Short mmCIF file of C-alpha atoms in Angstrom, two decimals:
data_model
loop_
_atom_site.label_atom_id
_atom_site.label_comp_id
_atom_site.label_asym_id
_atom_site.label_seq_id
_atom_site.Cartn_x
_atom_site.Cartn_y
_atom_site.Cartn_z
CA UNK A 163 -15.30 161.21 -102.53
CA UNK A 164 -12.10 162.22 -100.75
CA UNK A 165 -9.81 159.82 -98.98
CA UNK A 166 -10.08 160.43 -95.24
CA UNK A 167 -6.48 159.30 -94.82
CA UNK A 168 -5.12 162.39 -96.56
CA UNK A 169 -5.93 166.10 -96.59
CA UNK A 170 -8.33 166.98 -99.39
CA UNK A 171 -6.38 166.79 -102.66
CA UNK A 172 -6.43 169.95 -104.76
CA UNK A 173 -3.62 169.77 -107.32
CA UNK A 174 -3.16 168.07 -110.67
CA UNK A 175 -0.52 165.63 -109.46
CA UNK A 176 -1.97 164.93 -105.99
CA UNK A 177 -3.74 161.73 -107.04
CA UNK A 178 -0.50 160.19 -108.33
CA UNK A 179 1.29 161.06 -105.09
CA UNK A 180 -1.51 159.46 -103.09
CA UNK A 181 -1.42 156.32 -105.26
CA UNK A 182 2.33 156.01 -104.71
CA UNK A 183 1.93 156.40 -100.95
CA UNK A 184 -0.84 153.76 -100.99
CA UNK A 185 1.38 151.35 -102.96
CA UNK A 186 4.25 151.78 -100.50
CA UNK A 187 1.98 151.14 -97.52
CA UNK A 188 0.39 148.08 -99.13
CA UNK A 189 3.89 146.68 -99.67
CA UNK A 190 4.77 147.43 -96.04
CA UNK A 191 1.57 145.73 -94.87
CA UNK A 192 2.30 142.66 -96.99
CA UNK A 193 5.85 142.50 -95.64
CA UNK A 194 4.61 142.84 -92.08
CA UNK A 195 2.11 140.02 -92.47
CA UNK A 196 4.33 137.62 -94.43
CA UNK A 197 7.46 138.09 -92.33
CA UNK A 198 5.37 138.00 -89.14
CA UNK A 199 3.85 134.66 -90.12
CA UNK A 200 7.29 133.38 -91.14
CA UNK A 201 8.76 134.50 -87.81
CA UNK A 202 6.07 132.66 -85.83
CA UNK A 203 6.57 129.56 -87.98
CA UNK A 204 10.33 129.59 -87.37
CA UNK A 205 9.82 129.97 -83.62
CA UNK A 206 7.53 126.95 -83.57
CA UNK A 207 9.33 124.81 -86.12
CA UNK A 208 12.78 125.20 -84.56
CA UNK A 209 11.89 125.38 -80.89
CA UNK A 210 14.30 123.70 -78.48
CA UNK A 211 11.89 120.91 -77.49
CA UNK A 212 11.62 119.79 -81.10
CA UNK A 213 15.29 120.22 -81.87
CA UNK A 214 17.23 119.19 -78.75
CA UNK A 215 20.36 118.67 -80.83
CA UNK A 216 21.84 121.40 -82.98
CA UNK A 217 21.57 120.82 -86.72
CA UNK A 218 24.55 122.24 -88.57
CA UNK A 219 22.98 121.71 -91.99
CA UNK A 220 19.86 123.78 -91.41
CA UNK A 221 16.88 124.29 -93.68
CA UNK A 222 17.53 123.70 -97.38
CA UNK A 223 14.34 125.32 -98.64
CA UNK A 224 14.72 128.37 -100.92
CA UNK A 225 11.45 130.01 -99.81
CA UNK A 226 13.24 132.87 -98.05
CA UNK A 227 15.27 133.52 -101.18
CA UNK A 228 12.13 133.60 -103.29
CA UNK A 229 10.56 136.00 -100.80
CA UNK A 230 13.54 138.33 -100.90
CA UNK A 231 13.50 138.33 -104.72
CA UNK A 232 9.77 139.15 -104.71
CA UNK A 233 10.34 142.05 -102.35
CA UNK A 234 13.20 143.35 -104.51
CA UNK A 235 10.97 143.17 -107.60
CA UNK A 236 8.15 145.04 -105.82
CA UNK A 237 10.56 147.73 -104.67
CA UNK A 238 11.98 147.98 -108.20
CA UNK A 239 8.48 148.52 -109.57
CA UNK A 240 7.85 151.26 -107.02
CA UNK A 241 11.16 152.92 -107.86
CA UNK A 242 11.10 152.58 -111.66
CA UNK A 243 7.36 152.76 -112.18
CA UNK A 244 6.42 155.48 -109.71
CA UNK A 245 9.24 157.34 -107.95
CA UNK A 246 11.70 158.08 -110.78
CA UNK A 247 9.01 159.18 -113.31
CA UNK A 248 7.40 161.38 -110.66
CA UNK A 249 10.77 162.89 -109.74
CA UNK A 250 11.54 163.59 -113.41
CA UNK A 251 8.20 165.33 -113.91
CA UNK A 252 8.06 167.31 -110.68
CA UNK A 253 11.73 168.36 -110.57
CA UNK A 254 13.12 168.32 -114.12
CA UNK A 255 10.08 169.26 -116.23
CA UNK A 256 9.25 172.70 -114.85
CA UNK A 257 6.82 174.44 -117.26
CA UNK A 258 7.82 177.67 -119.04
CA UNK A 259 7.45 180.70 -116.79
CA UNK A 260 5.59 182.48 -119.61
CA UNK A 261 2.71 180.02 -119.13
CA UNK A 262 2.71 180.09 -115.33
CA UNK A 263 2.10 182.26 -112.28
CA UNK A 264 5.60 182.95 -110.97
CA UNK A 265 6.08 183.89 -107.32
CA UNK A 266 8.95 184.08 -104.88
CA UNK A 267 8.54 182.92 -101.29
CA UNK A 268 11.18 184.04 -98.80
CA UNK A 269 11.09 182.10 -95.55
CA UNK A 270 12.29 183.47 -92.23
CA UNK A 271 11.79 182.80 -88.54
CA UNK A 272 8.78 182.61 -88.34
CA UNK A 273 6.89 183.77 -91.42
CA UNK A 274 6.45 183.27 -95.17
CA UNK A 275 7.13 186.40 -97.24
CA UNK A 276 5.32 186.10 -100.57
CA UNK A 277 6.57 188.25 -103.46
CA UNK A 278 4.66 188.90 -106.70
CA UNK A 279 6.28 190.59 -109.73
CA UNK A 280 3.52 193.10 -110.42
CA UNK A 281 1.90 194.09 -113.72
CA UNK A 282 5.17 194.16 -115.68
CA UNK A 283 5.80 190.50 -114.89
CA UNK A 284 9.34 191.20 -113.66
CA UNK A 285 10.72 191.11 -110.14
CA UNK A 286 12.44 194.21 -108.86
CA UNK A 287 15.96 194.26 -107.49
CA UNK A 288 16.66 193.04 -103.99
CA UNK A 289 19.04 194.86 -101.68
CA UNK A 290 19.79 193.31 -98.29
CA UNK A 291 20.64 196.74 -96.88
CA UNK A 292 16.99 197.75 -97.41
CA UNK A 293 15.58 194.98 -95.24
CA UNK A 294 13.31 196.27 -92.51
CA UNK A 295 11.44 193.57 -90.64
CA UNK A 296 8.43 195.82 -90.13
CA UNK A 297 8.06 197.42 -93.57
CA UNK A 298 10.30 195.59 -96.06
CA UNK A 299 11.36 192.10 -94.92
CA UNK A 300 12.33 191.00 -98.46
CA UNK A 301 14.66 193.97 -99.12
CA UNK A 302 12.73 195.07 -102.23
CA UNK A 303 14.29 198.07 -104.00
CA UNK A 304 11.28 200.06 -105.17
CA UNK A 305 13.57 202.48 -106.98
CA UNK A 306 14.79 199.73 -109.28
CA UNK A 307 13.40 199.55 -112.80
CA UNK A 308 10.97 196.68 -112.16
CA UNK A 309 10.42 197.11 -108.44
CA UNK A 310 7.86 199.90 -108.30
CA UNK A 311 4.85 197.68 -108.99
CA UNK A 312 5.89 194.55 -107.07
CA UNK A 313 3.51 193.23 -104.42
CA UNK A 314 4.40 191.38 -101.26
CA UNK A 315 2.37 189.82 -98.50
CA UNK A 316 3.10 187.95 -95.28
CA UNK A 317 1.73 184.43 -94.78
CA UNK A 318 -0.78 184.93 -97.60
CA UNK A 319 -0.32 183.18 -100.93
CA UNK A 320 -2.84 183.78 -103.72
CA UNK A 321 -3.01 181.75 -106.94
CA UNK A 322 -5.37 181.25 -109.89
CA UNK A 323 -6.93 177.83 -110.44
CA UNK A 324 -6.01 175.50 -113.33
CA UNK A 325 -2.78 177.35 -114.15
CA UNK A 326 0.78 176.18 -113.34
CA UNK A 327 2.27 177.95 -110.34
CA UNK A 328 6.06 178.18 -110.09
CA UNK A 329 7.30 179.18 -106.65
CA UNK A 330 10.95 180.05 -106.13
CA UNK A 331 11.83 179.26 -102.51
CA UNK A 332 14.62 180.83 -100.45
CA UNK A 333 15.40 181.50 -96.81
CA UNK A 334 16.77 184.48 -94.91
CA UNK A 335 18.09 182.55 -91.93
CA UNK A 336 17.79 178.79 -91.33
CA UNK A 337 16.42 175.78 -93.18
CA UNK A 338 12.63 175.76 -93.34
CA UNK A 339 10.32 173.42 -95.26
CA UNK A 340 7.54 174.80 -97.45
CA UNK A 341 4.61 172.41 -97.08
CA UNK A 342 1.26 172.66 -98.86
CA UNK A 343 -0.50 169.46 -97.71
CA UNK A 344 -3.51 169.82 -100.00
CA UNK A 345 -1.27 170.34 -103.03
CA UNK A 346 1.08 167.47 -102.03
CA UNK A 347 4.02 169.89 -102.10
CA UNK A 348 6.90 169.81 -99.62
CA UNK A 349 10.32 171.34 -100.24
CA UNK A 350 13.10 172.56 -97.95
CA UNK A 351 14.10 176.21 -98.21
CA UNK A 352 17.86 176.56 -97.82
CA UNK A 353 19.79 179.79 -97.12
CA UNK A 354 21.76 180.93 -100.17
CA UNK A 355 19.81 178.79 -102.66
CA UNK A 356 16.70 179.51 -104.74
CA UNK A 357 14.74 176.28 -105.26
CA UNK A 358 11.73 176.11 -107.62
CA UNK A 359 8.65 174.00 -107.00
CA UNK A 360 5.61 173.88 -109.23
CA UNK A 361 2.07 172.52 -109.27
CA UNK A 362 -1.32 173.16 -110.82
CA UNK A 363 -4.10 173.93 -108.32
CA UNK A 364 -7.35 172.36 -109.49
CA UNK A 365 -9.86 173.48 -106.88
CA UNK A 366 -10.57 177.00 -105.71
CA UNK A 367 -10.92 177.72 -102.03
CA UNK A 368 -14.67 178.11 -102.60
CA UNK A 369 -14.86 174.68 -104.27
CA UNK A 370 -12.95 172.88 -101.53
CA UNK A 371 -15.17 174.47 -98.90
CA UNK A 372 -18.23 173.20 -100.73
CA UNK A 373 -16.75 169.70 -101.13
CA UNK A 374 -15.76 169.39 -97.48
CA UNK A 375 -18.93 171.01 -96.22
CA UNK A 376 -16.77 173.32 -94.11
CA UNK A 377 -17.28 177.03 -94.90
CA UNK A 378 -14.11 177.88 -92.96
CA UNK A 379 -11.81 175.36 -94.69
CA UNK A 380 -8.47 176.86 -95.71
CA UNK A 381 -5.40 175.66 -97.56
CA UNK A 382 -2.57 175.92 -95.04
CA UNK A 383 1.12 176.60 -95.55
CA UNK A 384 3.07 174.77 -92.88
CA UNK A 385 6.75 174.67 -92.01
CA UNK A 386 7.72 170.99 -91.97
CA UNK A 387 11.23 171.54 -90.61
CA UNK A 388 11.98 172.41 -86.99
CA UNK A 389 13.33 175.94 -87.38
CA UNK A 390 13.41 177.45 -83.90
CA UNK A 391 11.46 178.00 -80.71
CA UNK A 392 8.41 179.45 -82.51
CA UNK A 393 8.35 176.89 -85.31
CA UNK A 394 4.78 175.99 -84.34
CA UNK A 395 3.58 179.50 -85.26
CA UNK A 396 5.06 179.52 -88.79
CA UNK A 397 1.72 179.11 -90.50
CA UNK A 398 0.46 180.68 -93.68
CA UNK A 399 -2.56 180.35 -95.95
CA UNK A 400 -3.13 179.73 -99.64
CA UNK A 401 -6.18 181.13 -101.38
CA UNK A 402 -6.99 179.70 -104.81
CA UNK A 403 -9.15 181.95 -106.98
CA UNK A 404 -10.73 181.83 -110.37
CA UNK A 405 -8.63 183.70 -112.94
CA UNK A 406 -10.95 186.71 -112.70
CA UNK A 407 -10.87 186.74 -108.91
CA UNK A 408 -7.08 186.46 -108.89
CA UNK A 409 -6.71 189.41 -111.26
CA UNK A 410 -9.14 191.42 -109.15
CA UNK A 411 -7.04 190.66 -106.08
CA UNK A 412 -3.85 191.75 -107.87
CA UNK A 413 -5.55 194.95 -109.02
CA UNK A 414 -6.71 195.70 -105.49
CA UNK A 415 -3.22 195.15 -104.08
CA UNK A 416 -1.70 197.28 -106.84
CA UNK A 417 -4.09 200.12 -106.02
CA UNK A 418 -2.42 200.46 -102.62
CA UNK A 419 1.01 201.11 -104.12
CA UNK A 420 0.43 204.83 -104.32
CA UNK A 421 0.58 204.88 -100.52
CA UNK A 422 3.28 203.62 -98.17
CA UNK A 423 4.42 200.03 -97.81
CA UNK A 424 2.27 199.80 -94.70
CA UNK A 425 -0.83 200.36 -96.84
CA UNK A 426 -0.44 197.09 -98.71
CA UNK A 427 1.06 195.04 -95.92
CA UNK A 428 -1.32 192.08 -96.28
CA UNK A 429 -1.67 189.71 -93.33
#
């Protein structure tokens, strides 16, 4: 059963992210209730009619101190027990690229350009002078040694299930934010910097459609950073395949390479 509070989870680490979010909100709820009750008590206990004369000594109870210590301990548990370990795993422990599907995503106003290395497993050279927004928005040099078999799509990301995916994010213009809600992935793309994110998708698109009972359900790629006047339209889609289906998709895209770039321009 999926939690209605969140988009359907579909990555290996999504459950841990959801648990951490739950823990933070439970702490916030507890703080709201406890401090709210304490606030009402203080208003009643120290109202003017009960205390017509100012008391310069005040309350000597240490309850507020105990409460503050308890909150600090709870926050320390969240930080040391959840946040730092998760950060170390998701940021520092990127799996070897030899065991992963490696893709580059180049953001721009207002699209996601998705770049696959092709059958040789190597990305071709990139030349900014070759950029053509209609036929070559990533500036791929097809005459370079590894560039002839590279594949690129617009707003369409394809991945195999149960295999680490490493996505190198960059931007052509302004700061965007690559957001895959179902995968619990969100990372800013910053001009001049290549930033890796990784995750393991655990449910194919077909599986998530069956689980949700929605035959049209799709994994969306959203931009979570206001990036211009058409920010709302910067929307892409992720399709998660079985390994065989993913390879078949790659083979189909590669078969178009004998034609022009327009032939394999995948929307």
